[in-house]
CSV table of C-alpha atoms and ligand atoms in Angstrom, one decimal:
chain,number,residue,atom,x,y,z
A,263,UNK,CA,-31.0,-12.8,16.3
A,264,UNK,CA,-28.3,-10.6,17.3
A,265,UNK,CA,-24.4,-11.6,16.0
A,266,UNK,CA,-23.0,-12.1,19.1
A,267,UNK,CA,-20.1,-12.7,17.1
A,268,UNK,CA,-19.4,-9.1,16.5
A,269,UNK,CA,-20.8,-7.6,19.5
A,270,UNK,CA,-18.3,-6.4,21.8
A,271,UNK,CA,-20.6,-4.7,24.8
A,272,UNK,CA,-23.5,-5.5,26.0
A,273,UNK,CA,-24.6,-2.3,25.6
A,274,UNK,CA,-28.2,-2.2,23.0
A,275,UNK,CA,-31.2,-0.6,22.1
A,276,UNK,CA,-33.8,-2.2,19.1
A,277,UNK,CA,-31.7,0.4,16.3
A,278,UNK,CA,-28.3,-1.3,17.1
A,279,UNK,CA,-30.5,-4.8,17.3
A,280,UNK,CA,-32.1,-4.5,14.0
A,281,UNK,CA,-28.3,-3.6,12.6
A,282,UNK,CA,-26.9,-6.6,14.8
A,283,UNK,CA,-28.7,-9.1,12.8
A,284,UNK,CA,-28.4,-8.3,9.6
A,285,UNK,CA,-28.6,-10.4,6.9
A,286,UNK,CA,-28.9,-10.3,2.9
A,287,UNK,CA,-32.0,-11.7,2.1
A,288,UNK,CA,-32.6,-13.3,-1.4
A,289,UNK,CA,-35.6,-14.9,-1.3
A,290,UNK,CA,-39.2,-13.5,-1.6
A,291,UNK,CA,-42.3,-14.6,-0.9
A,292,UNK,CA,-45.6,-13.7,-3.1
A,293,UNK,CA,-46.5,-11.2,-0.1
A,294,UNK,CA,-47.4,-7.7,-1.1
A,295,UNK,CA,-45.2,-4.8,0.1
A,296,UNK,CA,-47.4,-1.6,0.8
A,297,UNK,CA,-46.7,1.1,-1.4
A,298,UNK,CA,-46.6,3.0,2.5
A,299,UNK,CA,-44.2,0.5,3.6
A,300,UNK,CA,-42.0,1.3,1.1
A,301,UNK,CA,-42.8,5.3,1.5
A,302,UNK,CA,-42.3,5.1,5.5
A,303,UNK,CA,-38.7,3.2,4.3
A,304,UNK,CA,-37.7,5.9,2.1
A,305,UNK,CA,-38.7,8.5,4.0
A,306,UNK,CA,-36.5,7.6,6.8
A,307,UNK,CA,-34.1,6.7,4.6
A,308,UNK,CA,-33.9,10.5,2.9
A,309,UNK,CA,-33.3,12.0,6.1
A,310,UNK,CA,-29.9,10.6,5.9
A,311,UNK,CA,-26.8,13.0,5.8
A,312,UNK,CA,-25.5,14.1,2.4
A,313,UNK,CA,-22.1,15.9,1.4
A,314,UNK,CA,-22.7,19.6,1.9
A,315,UNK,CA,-26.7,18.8,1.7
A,316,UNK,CA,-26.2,18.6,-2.3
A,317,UNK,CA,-28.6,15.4,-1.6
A,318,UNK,CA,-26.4,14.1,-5.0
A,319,UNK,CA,-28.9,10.8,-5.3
A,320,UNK,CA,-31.7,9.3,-7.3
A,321,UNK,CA,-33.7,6.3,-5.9
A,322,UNK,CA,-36.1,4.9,-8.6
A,323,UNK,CA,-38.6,2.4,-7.4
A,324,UNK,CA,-39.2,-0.3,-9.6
A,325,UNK,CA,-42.3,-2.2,-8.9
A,326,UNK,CA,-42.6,-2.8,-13.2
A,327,UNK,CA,-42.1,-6.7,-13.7
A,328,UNK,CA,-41.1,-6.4,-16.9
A,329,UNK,CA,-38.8,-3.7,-15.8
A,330,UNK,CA,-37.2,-6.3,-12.8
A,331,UNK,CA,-37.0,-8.9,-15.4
A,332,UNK,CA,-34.5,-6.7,-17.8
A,333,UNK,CA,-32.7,-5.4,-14.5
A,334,UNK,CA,-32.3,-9.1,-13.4
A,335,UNK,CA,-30.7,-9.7,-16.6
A,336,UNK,CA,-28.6,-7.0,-16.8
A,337,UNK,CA,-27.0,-7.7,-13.4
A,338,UNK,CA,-25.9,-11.2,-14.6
A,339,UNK,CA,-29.0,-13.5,-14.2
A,340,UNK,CA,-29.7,-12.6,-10.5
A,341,UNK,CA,-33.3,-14.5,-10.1
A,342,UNK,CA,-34.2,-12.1,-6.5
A,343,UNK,CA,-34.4,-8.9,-9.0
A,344,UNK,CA,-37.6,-10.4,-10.5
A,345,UNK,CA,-38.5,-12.4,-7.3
A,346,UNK,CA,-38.5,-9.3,-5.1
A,347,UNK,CA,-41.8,-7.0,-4.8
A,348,UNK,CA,-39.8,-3.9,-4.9
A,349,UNK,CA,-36.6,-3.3,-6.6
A,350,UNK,CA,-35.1,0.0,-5.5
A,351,UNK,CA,-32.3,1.4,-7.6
A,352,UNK,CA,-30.0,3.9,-5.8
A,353,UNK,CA,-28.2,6.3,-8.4
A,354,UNK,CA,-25.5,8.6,-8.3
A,355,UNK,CA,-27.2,11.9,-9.4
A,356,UNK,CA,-25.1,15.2,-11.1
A,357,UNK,CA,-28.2,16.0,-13.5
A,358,UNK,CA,-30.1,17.7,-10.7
A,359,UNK,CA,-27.0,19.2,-9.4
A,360,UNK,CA,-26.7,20.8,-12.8
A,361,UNK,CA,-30.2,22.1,-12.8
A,362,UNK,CA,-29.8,23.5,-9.6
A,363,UNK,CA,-26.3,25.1,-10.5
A,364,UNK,CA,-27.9,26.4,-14.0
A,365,UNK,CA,-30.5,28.7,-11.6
A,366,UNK,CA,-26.9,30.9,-11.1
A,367,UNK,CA,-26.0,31.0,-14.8
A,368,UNK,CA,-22.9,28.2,-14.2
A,369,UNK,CA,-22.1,24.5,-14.6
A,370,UNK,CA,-21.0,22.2,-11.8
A,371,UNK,CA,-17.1,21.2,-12.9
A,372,UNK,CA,-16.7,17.4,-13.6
A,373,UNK,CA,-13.9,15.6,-11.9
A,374,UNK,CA,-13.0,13.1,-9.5
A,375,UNK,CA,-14.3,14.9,-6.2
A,376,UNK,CA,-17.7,15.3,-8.1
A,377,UNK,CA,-17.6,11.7,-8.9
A,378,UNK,CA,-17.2,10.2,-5.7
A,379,UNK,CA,-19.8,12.8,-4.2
A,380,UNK,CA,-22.4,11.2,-5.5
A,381,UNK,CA,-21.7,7.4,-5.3
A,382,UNK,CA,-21.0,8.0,-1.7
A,383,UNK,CA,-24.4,10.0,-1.0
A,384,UNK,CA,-26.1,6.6,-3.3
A,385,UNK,CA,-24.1,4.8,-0.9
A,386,UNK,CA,-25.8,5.7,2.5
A,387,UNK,CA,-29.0,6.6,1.6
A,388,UNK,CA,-29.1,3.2,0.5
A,389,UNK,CA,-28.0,1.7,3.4
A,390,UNK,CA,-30.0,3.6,5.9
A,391,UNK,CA,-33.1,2.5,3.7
A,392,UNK,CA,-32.0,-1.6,4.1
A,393,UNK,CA,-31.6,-0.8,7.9
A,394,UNK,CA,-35.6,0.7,7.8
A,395,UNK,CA,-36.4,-1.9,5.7
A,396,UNK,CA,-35.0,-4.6,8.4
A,397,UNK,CA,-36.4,-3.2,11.0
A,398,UNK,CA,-40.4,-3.8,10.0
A,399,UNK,CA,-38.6,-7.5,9.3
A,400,UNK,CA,-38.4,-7.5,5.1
A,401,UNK,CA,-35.6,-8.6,3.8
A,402,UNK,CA,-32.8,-7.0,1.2
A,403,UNK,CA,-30.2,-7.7,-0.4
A,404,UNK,CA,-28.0,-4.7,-2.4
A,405,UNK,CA,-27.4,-5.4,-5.8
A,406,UNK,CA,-23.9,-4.2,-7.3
A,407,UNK,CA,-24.2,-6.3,-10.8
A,408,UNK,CA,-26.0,-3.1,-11.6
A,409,UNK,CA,-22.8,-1.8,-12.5
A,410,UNK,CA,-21.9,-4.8,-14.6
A,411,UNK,CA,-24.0,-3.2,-17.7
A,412,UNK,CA,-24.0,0.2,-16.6
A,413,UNK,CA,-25.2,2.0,-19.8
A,414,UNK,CA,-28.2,-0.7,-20.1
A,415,UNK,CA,-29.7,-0.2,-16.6
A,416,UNK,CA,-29.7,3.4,-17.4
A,417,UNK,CA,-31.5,2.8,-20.8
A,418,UNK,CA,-33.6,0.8,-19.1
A,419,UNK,CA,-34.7,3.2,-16.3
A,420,UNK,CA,-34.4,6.2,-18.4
A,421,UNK,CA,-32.0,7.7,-16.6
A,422,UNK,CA,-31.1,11.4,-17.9
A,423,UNK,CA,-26.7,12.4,-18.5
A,424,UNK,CA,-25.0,12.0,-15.6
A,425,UNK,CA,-26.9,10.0,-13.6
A,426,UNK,CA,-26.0,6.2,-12.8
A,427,UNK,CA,-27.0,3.3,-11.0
A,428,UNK,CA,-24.0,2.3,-8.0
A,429,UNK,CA,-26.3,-0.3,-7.0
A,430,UNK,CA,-29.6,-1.5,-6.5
A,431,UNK,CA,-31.7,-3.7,-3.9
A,432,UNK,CA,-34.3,-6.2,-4.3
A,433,UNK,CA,-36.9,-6.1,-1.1
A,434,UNK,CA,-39.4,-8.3,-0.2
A,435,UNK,CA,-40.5,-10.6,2.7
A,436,UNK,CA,-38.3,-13.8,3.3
A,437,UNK,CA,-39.2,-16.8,2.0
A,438,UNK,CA,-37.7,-18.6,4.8
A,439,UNK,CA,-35.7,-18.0,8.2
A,440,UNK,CA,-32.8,-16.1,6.4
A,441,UNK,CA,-31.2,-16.3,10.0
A,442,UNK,CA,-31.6,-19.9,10.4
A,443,UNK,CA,-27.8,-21.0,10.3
A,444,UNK,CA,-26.4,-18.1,12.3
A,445,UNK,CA,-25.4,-14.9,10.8
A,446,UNK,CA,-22.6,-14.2,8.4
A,447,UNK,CA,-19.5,-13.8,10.2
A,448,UNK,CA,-17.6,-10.9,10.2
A,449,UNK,CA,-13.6,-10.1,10.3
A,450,UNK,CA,-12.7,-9.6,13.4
A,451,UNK,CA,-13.0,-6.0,14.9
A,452,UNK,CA,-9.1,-5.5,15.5
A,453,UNK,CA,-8.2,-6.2,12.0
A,454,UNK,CA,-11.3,-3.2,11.1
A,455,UNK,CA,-11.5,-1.1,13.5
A,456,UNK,CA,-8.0,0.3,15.0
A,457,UNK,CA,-7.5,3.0,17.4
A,458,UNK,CA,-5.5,6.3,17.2
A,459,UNK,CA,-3.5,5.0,14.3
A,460,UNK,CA,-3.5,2.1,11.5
A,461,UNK,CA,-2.3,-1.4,12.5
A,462,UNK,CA,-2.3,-4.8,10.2
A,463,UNK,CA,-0.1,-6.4,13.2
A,464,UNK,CA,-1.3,-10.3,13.1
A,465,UNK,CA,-3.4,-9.2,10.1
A,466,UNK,CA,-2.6,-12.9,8.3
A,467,UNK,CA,-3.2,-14.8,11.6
A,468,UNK,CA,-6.4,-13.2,11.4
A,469,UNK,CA,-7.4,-13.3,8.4
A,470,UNK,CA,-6.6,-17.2,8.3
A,471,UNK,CA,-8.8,-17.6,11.5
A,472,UNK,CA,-11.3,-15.7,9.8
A,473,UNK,CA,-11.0,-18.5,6.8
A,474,UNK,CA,-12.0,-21.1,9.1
A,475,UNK,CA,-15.2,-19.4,11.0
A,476,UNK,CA,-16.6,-18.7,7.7
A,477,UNK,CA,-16.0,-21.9,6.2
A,478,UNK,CA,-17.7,-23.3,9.2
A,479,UNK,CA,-20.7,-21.0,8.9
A,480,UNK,CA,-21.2,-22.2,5.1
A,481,UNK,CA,-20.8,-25.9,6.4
A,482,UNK,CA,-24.0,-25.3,8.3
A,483,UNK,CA,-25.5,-24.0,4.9
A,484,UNK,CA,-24.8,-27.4,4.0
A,485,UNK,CA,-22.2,-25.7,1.4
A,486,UNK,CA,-18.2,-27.8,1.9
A,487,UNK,CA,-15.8,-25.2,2.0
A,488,UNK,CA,-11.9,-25.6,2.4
A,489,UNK,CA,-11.5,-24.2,6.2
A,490,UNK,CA,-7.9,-22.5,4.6
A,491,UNK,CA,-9.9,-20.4,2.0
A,492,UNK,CA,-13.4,-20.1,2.5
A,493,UNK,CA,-13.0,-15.9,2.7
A,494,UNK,CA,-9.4,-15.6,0.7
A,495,UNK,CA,-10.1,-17.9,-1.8
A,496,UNK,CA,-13.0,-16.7,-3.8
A,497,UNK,CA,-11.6,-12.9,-2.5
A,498,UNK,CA,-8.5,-13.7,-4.2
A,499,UNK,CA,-9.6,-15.3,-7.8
A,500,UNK,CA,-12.2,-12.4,-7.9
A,501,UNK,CA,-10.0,-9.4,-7.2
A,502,UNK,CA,-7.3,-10.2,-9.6
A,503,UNK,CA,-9.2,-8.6,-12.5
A,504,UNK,CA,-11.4,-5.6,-12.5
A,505,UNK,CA,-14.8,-6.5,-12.0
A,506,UNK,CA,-17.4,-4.8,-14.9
A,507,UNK,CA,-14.8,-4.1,-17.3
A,508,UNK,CA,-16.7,-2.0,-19.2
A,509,UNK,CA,-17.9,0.4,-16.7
A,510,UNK,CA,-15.3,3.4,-16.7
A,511,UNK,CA,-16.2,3.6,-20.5
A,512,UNK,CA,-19.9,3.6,-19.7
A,513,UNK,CA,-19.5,6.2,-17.0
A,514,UNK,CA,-17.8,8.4,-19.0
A,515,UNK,CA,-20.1,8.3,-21.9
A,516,UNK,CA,-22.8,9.2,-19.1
A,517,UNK,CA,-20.8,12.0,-17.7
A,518,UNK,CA,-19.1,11.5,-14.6
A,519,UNK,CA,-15.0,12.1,-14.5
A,520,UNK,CA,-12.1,10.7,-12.8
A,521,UNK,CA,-9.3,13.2,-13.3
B,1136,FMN,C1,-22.5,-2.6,-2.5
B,1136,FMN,C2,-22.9,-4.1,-2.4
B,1136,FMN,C3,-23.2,-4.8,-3.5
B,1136,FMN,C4,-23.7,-6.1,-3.4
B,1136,FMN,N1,-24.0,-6.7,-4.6
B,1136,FMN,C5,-24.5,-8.0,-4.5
B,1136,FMN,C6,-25.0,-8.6,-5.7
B,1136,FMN,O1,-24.9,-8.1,-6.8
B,1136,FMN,N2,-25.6,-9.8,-5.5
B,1136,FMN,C7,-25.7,-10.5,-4.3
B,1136,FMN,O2,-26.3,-11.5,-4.3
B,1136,FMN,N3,-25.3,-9.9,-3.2
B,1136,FMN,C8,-24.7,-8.6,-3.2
B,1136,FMN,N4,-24.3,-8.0,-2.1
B,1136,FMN,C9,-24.5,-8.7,-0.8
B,1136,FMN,C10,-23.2,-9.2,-0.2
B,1136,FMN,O3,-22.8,-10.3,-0.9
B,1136,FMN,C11,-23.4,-9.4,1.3
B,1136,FMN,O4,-23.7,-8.2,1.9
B,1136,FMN,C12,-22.2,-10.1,1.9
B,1136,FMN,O5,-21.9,-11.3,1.4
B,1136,FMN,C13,-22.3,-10.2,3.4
B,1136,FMN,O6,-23.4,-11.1,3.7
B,1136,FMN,P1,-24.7,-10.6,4.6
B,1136,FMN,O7,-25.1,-9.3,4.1
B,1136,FMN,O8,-25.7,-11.7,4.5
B,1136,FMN,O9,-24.1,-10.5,6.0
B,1136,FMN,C14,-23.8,-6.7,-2.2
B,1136,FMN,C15,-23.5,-6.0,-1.0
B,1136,FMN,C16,-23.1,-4.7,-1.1
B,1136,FMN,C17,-22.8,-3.9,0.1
């Protein structure tokens, strides 16, 4: 099912179908996922660009149930962790940078800039691996609670001095139609996407329209939502304190900077 609510041409081809419908998938069934499933997935997925090639990333694969138990944990109680046949973690890697750098006799400088390098490069690769993963019909769903107990998940997966997990996914084949009431909607594209130069005019209007569609996709999810804060409401008790409070601590035990 494409999301004809986003599409703004006709224009298509399977890649921008596959995207089109989209949707995070957190229920598994029992069903094996190939070891060359997952192989063909990542493989695809590694061919993604990276910032100046450093290729900045780790992905581990974690098929250990034990392992997706603690992870599952760790990320708050999320049940599709230990549900899902695969569990891929997508780190932000500077210990292979390091050993790379240490052929030359130096020592990659820490700081902001070599902070965000990383996470970004976790960032895509990721995402191009949940697009390959859609498109031989698993499902995914990315798994930021990795970063609510940072220093654990690395314990956990062993992870080496500056190397940390932005976020993981848990992959397997749905358990049922996950595109059965529609797909999520979006915001709309002119409050995302503006052209030549930024503009939030009729941002609110927008955003308060936006409020209503999504309460009404939730209402056929059979989940009541108030049609005046179905986005904004949870958006707004949610942002007022940092998320993962003790994550910049973690991170900087592990290695990375923010200066
Ligand atoms: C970086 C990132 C982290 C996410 N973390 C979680 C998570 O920890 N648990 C979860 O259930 N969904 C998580 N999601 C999924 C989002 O909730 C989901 O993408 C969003 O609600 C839109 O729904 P859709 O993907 O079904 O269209 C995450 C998504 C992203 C991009």
């Amino acid at each position: 099912m494409t999301d004809t609510s986003i599409t703004t041409t006709n224009l298509t081809n399977p890649t921008i179908d596959v995207m089109n419908s989209h949707v995070s998938v957190r229920s598994f069934t029992d069903e094996p996922v190939s070891d060359e499933m997952i192989d063909t997935i990542l493989d695809a997925a590694r061919r993604a660009p990276t910032s100046s090639n450093w290729q900045t990333y780790s992905i581990i694969v974690v098929r250990d149930q034990e392992t997706k138990k603690r992870l599952a944990e760790l990320a708050g109680g999320q049940r599709h962790i230990e549900q899902s046949q695969v569990f891929l973690a997508f780190a932000a890697d500077l210990h292979r940078l390091g050993i790379a750098a240490s052929i030359h006799g130096v020592k990659p400088a820490r700081g902001l800039e070599h902070t965000l390098t990383p996470v970004v490069d976790a960032a895509i690769v990721g995402e191009a691996a949940q697009i390959a993963a859609e498109s031989f019909g698993l499902g995914a769903v990315m798994v930021g609670g990795m970063r609510r107990e940072a220093a654990e998940v690395a314990e956990v997966l062993e992870l080496p001095e500056q190397v940390f997990v932005v976020y993981g996914m848990s992959v397997g084949w749905p358990a049922n139609d996950p595109r059965a009431d529609g797909l999520k909607p979006r915001l709309p594209e002119r409050l995302v996407v503006h052209r030549d130069s930024y503009s939030d005019e009729n941002a609110r209007a927008m955003i308060e329209e936006y409020n209503r569609e999504l309460a009404e996709f939730y209402d056929r999810q059979g989940r009541n939502t108030d049609a005046s804060s179905a986005w904004t409401g949870p958006l707004a008790r949610g942002s007022v304190n940092l998320r993962y409070a003790t994550l910049r601590a973690a991170l900087d035990d592990m290695g990375f900077r923010f200066d």
